[in-house]
PDB file of C-alpha atoms in Angstrom:
ATOM      1  CA  UNK Z   1      19.480 126.973 160.696  1.00 86.00           C
ATOM      2  CA  UNK Z   2      19.661 127.900 164.434  1.00 94.00           C
ATOM      3  CA  UNK Z   3      16.513 126.618 166.078  1.00 98.00           C
ATOM      4  CA  UNK Z   4      16.088 128.202 169.492  1.00 98.00           C
ATOM      5  CA  UNK Z   5      13.124 127.118 171.680  1.00 98.00           C
ATOM      6  CA  UNK Z   6      14.384 128.712 174.782  1.00 98.00           C
ATOM      7  CA  UNK Z   7      11.356 129.740 176.995  1.00 98.00           C
ATOM      8  CA  UNK Z   8       9.013 127.340 175.328  1.00 98.00           C
ATOM      9  CA  UNK Z   9       7.316 124.440 177.214  1.00 98.00           C
ATOM     10  CA  UNK Z  10       6.670 121.269 175.233  1.00 98.00           C
ATOM     11  CA  UNK Z  11       4.833 118.062 176.015  1.00 98.00           C
ATOM     12  CA  UNK Z  12       5.614 114.911 174.060  1.00 98.00           C
ATOM     13  CA  UNK Z  13       3.148 112.007 174.847  1.00 98.00           C
ATOM     14  CA  UNK Z  14       4.531 108.419 175.075  1.00 97.00           C
ATOM     15  CA  UNK Z  15       8.049 109.716 175.279  1.00 98.00           C
ATOM     16  CA  UNK Z  16       9.897 107.217 177.392  1.00 97.00           C
ATOM     17  CA  UNK Z  17      11.322 105.271 174.383  1.00 95.00           C
ATOM     18  CA  UNK Z  18      11.621 105.187 170.604  1.00 95.00           C
ATOM     19  CA  UNK Z  19      10.427 108.055 168.474  1.00 97.00           C
ATOM     20  CA  UNK Z  20       8.837 109.831 171.429  1.00 98.00           C
ATOM     21  CA  UNK Z  21      12.247 109.818 173.316  1.00 98.00           C
ATOM     22  CA  UNK Z  22      14.031 111.104 170.254  1.00 98.00           C
ATOM     23  CA  UNK Z  23      11.571 113.892 169.823  1.00 98.00           C
ATOM     24  CA  UNK Z  24      11.735 114.899 173.532  1.00 98.00           C
ATOM     25  CA  UNK Z  25      15.620 114.941 173.238  1.00 98.00           C
ATOM     26  CA  UNK Z  26      15.580 116.922 170.058  1.00 98.00           C
ATOM     27  CA  UNK Z  27      13.270 119.629 171.586  1.00 98.00           C
ATOM     28  CA  UNK Z  28      15.334 119.788 174.752  1.00 98.00           C
ATOM     29  CA  UNK Z  29      18.586 120.251 172.903  1.00 98.00           C
ATOM     30  CA  UNK Z  30      16.879 123.227 171.064  1.00 98.00           C
ATOM     31  CA  UNK Z  31      16.255 124.769 174.485  1.00 98.00           C
ATOM     32  CA  UNK Z  32      12.704 123.807 175.244  1.00 98.00           C
ATOM     33  CA  UNK Z  33      11.485 122.740 178.649  1.00 98.00           C
ATOM     34  CA  UNK Z  34      10.106 119.310 177.803  1.00 98.00           C
ATOM     35  CA  UNK Z  35       7.482 117.193 179.565  1.00 98.00           C
ATOM     36  CA  UNK Z  36       8.369 113.536 179.233  1.00 98.00           C
ATOM     37  CA  UNK Z  37       5.315 111.386 179.450  1.00 98.00           C
ATOM     38  CA  UNK Z  38       4.418 107.854 180.199  1.00 97.00           C
ATOM     39  CA  UNK Z  39       2.401 105.639 182.529  1.00 96.00           C
ATOM     40  CA  UNK Z  40       5.164 103.901 184.445  1.00 97.00           C
ATOM     41  CA  UNK Z  41       6.759 106.242 187.003  1.00 97.00           C
ATOM     42  CA  UNK Z  42      10.185 104.602 186.944  1.00 98.00           C
ATOM     43  CA  UNK Z  43      10.474 104.718 183.186  1.00 98.00           C
ATOM     44  CA  UNK Z  44       9.228 108.263 183.039  1.00 98.00           C
ATOM     45  CA  UNK Z  45      11.785 109.453 185.669  1.00 98.00           C
ATOM     46  CA  UNK Z  46      14.616 107.624 183.906  1.00 98.00           C
ATOM     47  CA  UNK Z  47      13.758 109.114 180.551  1.00 98.00           C
ATOM     48  CA  UNK Z  48      13.184 112.635 181.891  1.00 98.00           C
ATOM     49  CA  UNK Z  49      16.619 112.462 183.548  1.00 98.00           C
ATOM     50  CA  UNK Z  50      18.249 111.301 180.231  1.00 97.00           C
ATOM     51  CA  UNK Z  51      16.514 114.154 178.367  1.00 97.00           C
ATOM     52  CA  UNK Z  52      16.957 116.767 180.997  1.00 97.00           C
ATOM     53  CA  UNK Z  53      13.162 117.190 181.002  1.00 98.00           C
ATOM     54  CA  UNK Z  54      10.188 117.211 183.416  1.00 97.00           C
ATOM     55  CA  UNK Z  55       8.629 113.842 184.347  1.00 98.00           C
ATOM     56  CA  UNK Z  56       4.850 113.801 183.544  1.00 98.00           C
ATOM     57  CA  UNK Z  57       3.404 110.519 184.644  1.00 97.00           C
ATOM     58  CA  UNK Z  58      -0.150 110.002 183.395  1.00 97.00           C
ATOM     59  CA  UNK Z  59      -2.413 108.016 181.053  1.00 96.00           C
ATOM     60  CA  UNK Z  60      -3.480 110.158 178.190  1.00 97.00           C
ATOM     61  CA  UNK Z  61      -6.095 107.720 177.202  1.00 96.00           C
ATOM     62  CA  UNK Z  62      -7.888 107.658 180.459  1.00 92.00           C
ATOM     63  CA  UNK Z  63      -8.802 111.306 180.620  1.00 87.00           C
ATOM     64  CA  UNK Z  64      -5.142 112.786 180.937  1.00 93.00           C
ATOM     65  CA  UNK Z  65      -6.065 114.546 184.147  1.00 95.00           C
ATOM     66  CA  UNK Z  66      -2.638 113.815 185.724  1.00 96.00           C
ATOM     67  CA  UNK Z  67      -0.927 115.177 182.637  1.00 97.00           C
ATOM     68  CA  UNK Z  68      -2.903 118.434 182.635  1.00 97.00           C
ATOM     69  CA  UNK Z  69      -2.267 118.953 186.329  1.00 96.00           C
ATOM     70  CA  UNK Z  70       1.454 118.497 185.821  1.00 96.00           C
ATOM     71  CA  UNK Z  71       1.506 120.761 182.714  1.00 97.00           C
ATOM     72  CA  UNK Z  72      -1.552 123.048 182.718  1.00 97.00           C
ATOM     73  CA  UNK Z  73      -0.044 125.200 179.922  1.00 98.00           C
ATOM     74  CA  UNK Z  74       2.325 124.207 177.010  1.00 98.00           C
ATOM     75  CA  UNK Z  75       3.499 126.044 173.891  1.00 98.00           C
ATOM     76  CA  UNK Z  76       4.349 122.862 171.962  1.00 99.00           C
ATOM     77  CA  UNK Z  77       2.129 119.674 171.973  1.00 99.00           C
ATOM     78  CA  UNK Z  78       3.424 116.516 170.291  1.00 98.00           C
ATOM     79  CA  UNK Z  79       0.837 113.843 170.134  1.00 98.00           C
ATOM     80  CA  UNK Z  80       3.138 110.864 169.828  1.00 98.00           C
ATOM     81  CA  UNK Z  81       1.512 108.205 171.956  1.00 97.00           C
ATOM     82  CA  UNK Z  82      -0.043 105.212 170.060  1.00 94.00           C
ATOM     83  CA  UNK Z  83      -0.724 101.630 170.152  1.00 93.00           C
ATOM     84  CA  UNK Z  84      -0.343  98.938 167.285  1.00 88.00           C
ATOM     85  CA  UNK Z  85      -0.479  95.258 166.651  1.00 88.00           C
ATOM     86  CA  UNK Z  86      -1.280  92.998 163.773  1.00 86.00           C
ATOM     87  CA  UNK Z  87      -4.729  91.347 163.579  1.00 91.00           C
ATOM     88  CA  UNK Z  88      -6.564  89.603 160.662  1.00 92.00           C
ATOM     89  CA  UNK Z  89      -9.173  92.094 159.381  1.00 95.00           C
ATOM     90  CA  UNK Z  90     -12.218  89.970 160.100  1.00 96.00           C
ATOM     91  CA  UNK Z  91     -11.044  89.219 163.572  1.00 96.00           C
ATOM     92  CA  UNK Z  92     -10.903  92.769 164.854  1.00 96.00           C
ATOM     93  CA  UNK Z  93     -13.718  93.131 167.303  1.00 97.00           C
ATOM     94  CA  UNK Z  94     -15.931  96.173 168.071  1.00 97.00           C
ATOM     95  CA  UNK Z  95     -13.983  96.734 171.244  1.00 97.00           C
ATOM     96  CA  UNK Z  96     -10.675  96.710 169.454  1.00 97.00           C
ATOM     97  CA  UNK Z  97     -11.842  99.227 166.915  1.00 97.00           C
ATOM     98  CA  UNK Z  98     -12.997 101.509 169.736  1.00 97.00           C
ATOM     99  CA  UNK Z  99      -9.804 101.082 171.674  1.00 97.00           C
ATOM    100  CA  UNK Z 100      -7.674 102.061 168.716  1.00 97.00           C
ATOM    101  CA  UNK Z 101      -9.763 105.142 168.052  1.00 98.00           C
ATOM    102  CA  UNK Z 102      -9.594 106.109 171.698  1.00 97.00           C
ATOM    103  CA  UNK Z 103      -5.969 105.533 172.191  1.00 97.00           C
ATOM    104  CA  UNK Z 104      -4.483 106.811 168.868  1.00 98.00           C
ATOM    105  CA  UNK Z 105      -7.069 109.583 167.978  1.00 98.00           C
ATOM    106  CA  UNK Z 106      -9.241 110.642 170.853  1.00 98.00           C
ATOM    107  CA  UNK Z 107      -6.394 110.960 173.309  1.00 98.00           C
ATOM    108  CA  UNK Z 108      -4.699 113.427 170.904  1.00 98.00           C
ATOM    109  CA  UNK Z 109      -7.972 115.281 170.310  1.00 98.00           C
ATOM    110  CA  UNK Z 110      -8.559 115.598 174.065  1.00 98.00           C
ATOM    111  CA  UNK Z 111      -5.101 117.132 174.675  1.00 98.00           C
ATOM    112  CA  UNK Z 112      -5.560 119.510 171.706  1.00 98.00           C
ATOM    113  CA  UNK Z 113      -8.942 120.629 173.095  1.00 98.00           C
ATOM    114  CA  UNK Z 114      -7.239 121.290 176.406  1.00 98.00           C
ATOM    115  CA  UNK Z 115      -4.206 123.238 175.140  1.00 98.00           C
ATOM    116  CA  UNK Z 116      -5.151 124.941 171.933  1.00 98.00           C
ATOM    117  CA  UNK Z 117      -7.345 127.716 173.537  1.00 98.00           C
ATOM    118  CA  UNK Z 118      -4.329 128.858 175.639  1.00 98.00           C
ATOM    119  CA  UNK Z 119      -2.070 128.869 172.571  1.00 98.00           C
ATOM    120  CA  UNK Z 120      -4.499 130.921 170.610  1.00 98.00           C
ATOM    121  CA  UNK Z 121      -4.987 133.425 173.425  1.00 98.00           C
ATOM    122  CA  UNK Z 122      -1.132 133.852 173.646  1.00 98.00           C
ATOM    123  CA  UNK Z 123      -0.780 134.146 169.880  1.00 98.00           C
ATOM    124  CA  UNK Z 124       1.704 131.370 169.503  1.00 98.00           C
ATOM    125  CA  UNK Z 125       1.716 127.599 169.593  1.00 98.00           C
ATOM    126  CA  UNK Z 126       2.736 124.309 167.798  1.00 99.00           C
ATOM    127  CA  UNK Z 127       0.705 121.188 167.724  1.00 99.00           C
ATOM    128  CA  UNK Z 128       1.770 117.962 165.942  1.00 98.00           C
ATOM    129  CA  UNK Z 129       0.354 114.432 165.489  1.00 98.00           C
ATOM    130  CA  UNK Z 130       2.716 111.569 164.751  1.00 98.00           C
ATOM    131  CA  UNK Z 131       1.027 109.693 162.044  1.00 98.00           C
ATOM    132  CA  UNK Z 132       2.377 106.842 159.928  1.00 96.00           C
ATOM    133  CA  UNK Z 133       2.860 105.710 156.373  1.00 95.00           C
ATOM    134  CA  UNK Z 134      -0.085 103.321 157.386  1.00 94.00           C
ATOM    135  CA  UNK Z 135      -2.333 106.410 157.244  1.00 96.00           C
ATOM    136  CA  UNK Z 136      -1.885 106.416 153.467  1.00 95.00           C
ATOM    137  CA  UNK Z 137      -0.852 102.781 152.693  1.00 93.00           C
ATOM    138  CA  UNK Z 138      -3.351 100.828 154.779  1.00 93.00           C
ATOM    139  CA  UNK Z 139      -1.773  97.693 155.999  1.00 89.00           C
ATOM    140  CA  UNK Z 140      -4.033  94.640 155.469  1.00 90.00           C
ATOM    141  CA  UNK Z 141      -2.646  93.068 158.765  1.00 87.00           C
ATOM    142  CA  UNK Z 142      -3.741  95.961 160.943  1.00 92.00           C
ATOM    143  CA  UNK Z 143      -6.383  98.054 159.291  1.00 96.00           C
ATOM    144  CA  UNK Z 144      -7.575  99.216 162.692  1.00 97.00           C
ATOM    145  CA  UNK Z 145      -4.266 100.972 163.257  1.00 96.00           C
ATOM    146  CA  UNK Z 146      -4.183 102.347 159.753  1.00 96.00           C
ATOM    147  CA  UNK Z 147      -7.576 103.681 160.266  1.00 98.00           C
ATOM    148  CA  UNK Z 148      -6.506 105.535 163.362  1.00 98.00           C
ATOM    149  CA  UNK Z 149      -3.556 107.111 161.683  1.00 98.00           C
ATOM    150  CA  UNK Z 150      -5.699 108.217 158.593  1.00 98.00           C
ATOM    151  CA  UNK Z 151      -7.993 109.895 161.059  1.00 98.00           C
ATOM    152  CA  UNK Z 152      -5.054 111.890 162.627  1.00 98.00           C
ATOM    153  CA  UNK Z 153      -4.492 113.444 159.290  1.00 98.00           C
ATOM    154  CA  UNK Z 154      -8.083 114.671 159.185  1.00 98.00           C
ATOM    155  CA  UNK Z 155      -7.944 115.785 162.797  1.00 98.00           C
ATOM    156  CA  UNK Z 156      -4.684 117.712 162.136  1.00 98.00           C
ATOM    157  CA  UNK Z 157      -6.227 119.536 159.105  1.00 98.00           C
ATOM    158  CA  UNK Z 158      -9.354 120.424 160.973  1.00 98.00           C
ATOM    159  CA  UNK Z 159      -7.638 121.784 164.060  1.00 98.00           C
ATOM    160  CA  UNK Z 160      -5.417 123.814 161.745  1.00 98.00           C
ATOM    161  CA  UNK Z 161      -8.461 125.478 160.373  1.00 98.00           C
ATOM    162  CA  UNK Z 162      -9.617 126.177 163.960  1.00 98.00           C
ATOM    163  CA  UNK Z 163      -6.321 127.833 164.701  1.00 98.00           C
ATOM    164  CA  UNK Z 164      -6.292 129.835 161.535  1.00 98.00           C
ATOM    165  CA  UNK Z 165      -4.820 133.344 161.827  1.00 98.00           C
ATOM    166  CA  UNK Z 166      -3.874 133.003 165.445  1.00 98.00           C
ATOM    167  CA  UNK Z 167      -0.096 132.329 165.235  1.00 98.00           C
ATOM    168  CA  UNK Z 168      -0.716 128.664 166.157  1.00 98.00           C
ATOM    169  CA  UNK Z 169       0.243 125.995 163.727  1.00 98.00           C
ATOM    170  CA  UNK Z 170      -1.046 122.388 163.490  1.00 98.00           C
ATOM    171  CA  UNK Z 171       0.450 119.623 161.391  1.00 98.00           C
ATOM    172  CA  UNK Z 172       0.855 115.931 161.245  1.00 98.00           C
ATOM    173  CA  UNK Z 173       4.187 114.059 160.479  1.00 98.00           C
ATOM    174  CA  UNK Z 174       3.889 110.807 158.522  1.00 98.00           C
ATOM    175  CA  UNK Z 175       6.690 108.545 159.840  1.00 97.00           C
ATOM    176  CA  UNK Z 176       7.810 105.624 157.761  1.00 94.00           C
ATOM    177  CA  UNK Z 177       9.519 102.318 158.709  1.00 92.00           C
ATOM    178  CA  UNK Z 178      11.543 103.146 161.748  1.00 94.00           C
ATOM    179  CA  UNK Z 179      14.333 101.532 163.746  1.00 94.00           C
ATOM    180  CA  UNK Z 180      12.797 101.349 167.147  1.00 87.00           C
ATOM    181  CA  UNK Z 181      12.861  98.738 169.953  1.00 79.00           C
ATOM    182  CA  UNK Z 182      12.226  95.215 168.772  1.00 78.00           C
ATOM    183  CA  UNK Z 183      12.597  96.003 165.127  1.00 84.00           C
ATOM    184  CA  UNK Z 184      16.104  94.369 164.989  1.00 87.00           C
ATOM    185  CA  UNK Z 185      14.648  91.120 166.013  1.00 86.00           C
ATOM    186  CA  UNK Z 186      11.812  91.506 163.621  1.00 83.00           C
ATOM    187  CA  UNK Z 187      14.262  92.095 160.778  1.00 89.00           C
ATOM    188  CA  UNK Z 188      16.460  89.222 161.695  1.00 91.00           C
ATOM    189  CA  UNK Z 189      13.381  86.964 161.724  1.00 88.00           C
ATOM    190  CA  UNK Z 190      13.084  87.575 158.015  1.00 88.00           C
ATOM    191  CA  UNK Z 191      16.721  87.806 156.895  1.00 92.00           C
ATOM    192  CA  UNK Z 192      19.864  85.930 157.762  1.00 93.00           C
ATOM    193  CA  UNK Z 193      21.309  86.528 161.316  1.00 93.00           C
ATOM    194  CA  UNK Z 194      24.721  86.176 159.760  1.00 95.00           C
ATOM    195  CA  UNK Z 195      24.409  89.567 158.110  1.00 95.00           C
ATOM    196  CA  UNK Z 196      25.788  92.736 159.920  1.00 94.00           C
ATOM    197  CA  UNK Z 197      23.002  95.104 160.810  1.00 93.00           C
ATOM    198  CA  UNK Z 198      23.505  97.605 158.079  1.00 92.00           C
ATOM    199  CA  UNK Z 199      23.355  94.846 155.561  1.00 94.00           C
ATOM    200  CA  UNK Z 200      20.447  93.133 157.307  1.00 94.00           C
ATOM    201  CA  UNK Z 201      18.263  96.073 157.304  1.00 92.00           C
ATOM    202  CA  UNK Z 202      19.007  96.777 153.662  1.00 92.00           C
ATOM    203  CA  UNK Z 203      18.134  93.371 152.706  1.00 93.00           C
ATOM    204  CA  UNK Z 204      14.983  93.577 154.706  1.00 91.00           C
ATOM    205  CA  UNK Z 205      13.993  96.787 153.016  1.00 92.00           C
ATOM    206  CA  UNK Z 206      14.762  95.420 149.573  1.00 92.00           C
ATOM    207  CA  UNK Z 207      12.673  92.284 150.108  1.00 91.00           C
ATOM    208  CA  UNK Z 208       9.885  93.554 152.313  1.00 87.00           C
ATOM    209  CA  UNK Z 209       9.668  97.349 151.934  1.00 87.00           C
ATOM    210  CA  UNK Z 210      10.748  97.747 148.298  1.00 91.00           C
ATOM    211  CA  UNK Z 211       9.084 101.219 147.858  1.00 90.00           C
ATOM    212  CA  UNK Z 212      11.467 102.745 150.208  1.00 94.00           C
ATOM    213  CA  UNK Z 213      13.719 105.155 148.327  1.00 95.00           C
ATOM    214  CA  UNK Z 214      16.460 105.249 151.023  1.00 94.00           C
ATOM    215  CA  UNK Z 215      16.379 101.408 151.312  1.00 92.00           C
ATOM    216  CA  UNK Z 216      17.013 101.472 155.081  1.00 92.00           C
ATOM    217  CA  UNK Z 217      15.113 102.000 158.254  1.00 95.00           C
ATOM    218  CA  UNK Z 218      14.613 105.543 159.427  1.00 97.00           C
ATOM    219  CA  UNK Z 219      16.268 106.472 162.705  1.00 97.00           C
ATOM    220  CA  UNK Z 220      14.120 108.096 165.327  1.00 98.00           C
ATOM    221  CA  UNK Z 221      16.304 111.140 165.492  1.00 98.00           C
ATOM    222  CA  UNK Z 222      15.480 111.816 161.749  1.00 98.00           C
ATOM    223  CA  UNK Z 223      11.815 112.003 162.647  1.00 98.00           C
ATOM    224  CA  UNK Z 224      12.670 114.218 165.677  1.00 98.00           C
ATOM    225  CA  UNK Z 225      14.496 116.642 163.298  1.00 98.00           C
ATOM    226  CA  UNK Z 226      11.287 117.251 161.399  1.00 98.00           C
ATOM    227  CA  UNK Z 227       9.378 117.708 164.574  1.00 98.00           C
ATOM    228  CA  UNK Z 228      11.840 120.184 166.114  1.00 98.00           C
ATOM    229  CA  UNK Z 229      11.750 122.148 162.848  1.00 98.00           C
ATOM    230  CA  UNK Z 230       7.971 122.245 162.806  1.00 98.00           C
ATOM    231  CA  UNK Z 231       8.014 123.328 166.588  1.00 98.00           C
ATOM    232  CA  UNK Z 232      10.208 126.361 165.687  1.00 98.00           C
ATOM    233  CA  UNK Z 233       9.540 129.931 164.785  1.00 98.00           C
ATOM    234  CA  UNK Z 234      11.136 129.184 161.399  1.00 98.00           C
ATOM    235  CA  UNK Z 235       8.138 126.966 160.570  1.00 98.00           C
ATOM    236  CA  UNK Z 236       5.544 129.724 161.005  1.00 98.00           C
ATOM    237  CA  UNK Z 237       4.050 129.344 157.459  1.00 98.00           C
ATOM    238  CA  UNK Z 238       3.648 125.537 157.665  1.00 98.00           C
ATOM    239  CA  UNK Z 239       0.328 124.589 158.923  1.00 98.00           C
ATOM    240  CA  UNK Z 240      -2.514 122.156 158.029  1.00 98.00           C
ATOM    241  CA  UNK Z 241       0.072 119.874 156.400  1.00 97.00           C
ATOM    242  CA  UNK Z 242       0.875 116.202 156.475  1.00 97.00           C
ATOM    243  CA  UNK Z 243       4.766 116.171 156.228  1.00 97.00           C
ATOM    244  CA  UNK Z 244       6.451 112.968 155.298  1.00 97.00           C
ATOM    245  CA  UNK Z 245       9.536 111.477 156.940  1.00 98.00           C
ATOM    246  CA  UNK Z 246       9.069 108.146 155.268  1.00 97.00           C
ATOM    247  CA  UNK Z 247      12.202 107.655 153.198  1.00 96.00           C
ATOM    248  CA  UNK Z 248      10.116 107.903 150.063  1.00 95.00           C
ATOM    249  CA  UNK Z 249       8.189 104.742 151.181  1.00 94.00           C
ATOM    250  CA  UNK Z 250       4.767 106.147 150.249  1.00 94.00           C
ATOM    251  CA  UNK Z 251       4.656 105.862 146.426  1.00 92.00           C
ATOM    252  CA  UNK Z 252       2.948 109.082 145.716  1.00 90.00           C
ATOM    253  CA  UNK Z 253       3.810 112.836 145.276  1.00 89.00           C
ATOM    254  CA  UNK Z 254       1.208 113.925 147.888  1.00 84.00           C
ATOM    255  CA  UNK Z 255       0.162 111.987 151.006  1.00 77.00           C
TER     256      UNK Z 255
END
């Protein structure tokens, strides 16, 4: 399949590292002009240079005004930015509940509200929300995070209905356990450091993520492949969906 995004402008929020950087790279390789976003100017400049994209410095949680000034119009919006941390359920304060909703959900809603009207007017657009297996399998150690990712599934389906019949598609991507920064240290905190990485991650998955059907961590590029496809003209009939790149971790036929 030849995916050609030449002439399209994309914005990937939170894209200076990890999954976001992989997505930005994938879209750029397909020919898109990609806005690489983050709050730290130096990191944004470095990542944009690596991707061959446009540096877009700005905080998408605090109104996103800088982002919208830098890229007033996009054809592809990937809402990747998110925060997470573990916290005992009964110790999550009102403020933390609000922070997670505002960071992981409202920031994406705000950008959708800003960019969707233009996409509808032009008759073409792609909007995606990077969700998580935690949207379906709520983690007891961070239910505030799980709640925010579950909300993204509803947001995605709702905006897909708003865009019905316009040539704009809206989807969410459910990412499973992924090999990102810091994960190797986390894995080695639970399995022997004497094991080579490939064996260590498989041992970790066997013992701590046994529902995974691929029995290894997902690479960020594998998530980027799905996002790049959903951003393409070839995905014109895929909308309102929650598509899984979870290695079979979610033990269900449907999300």
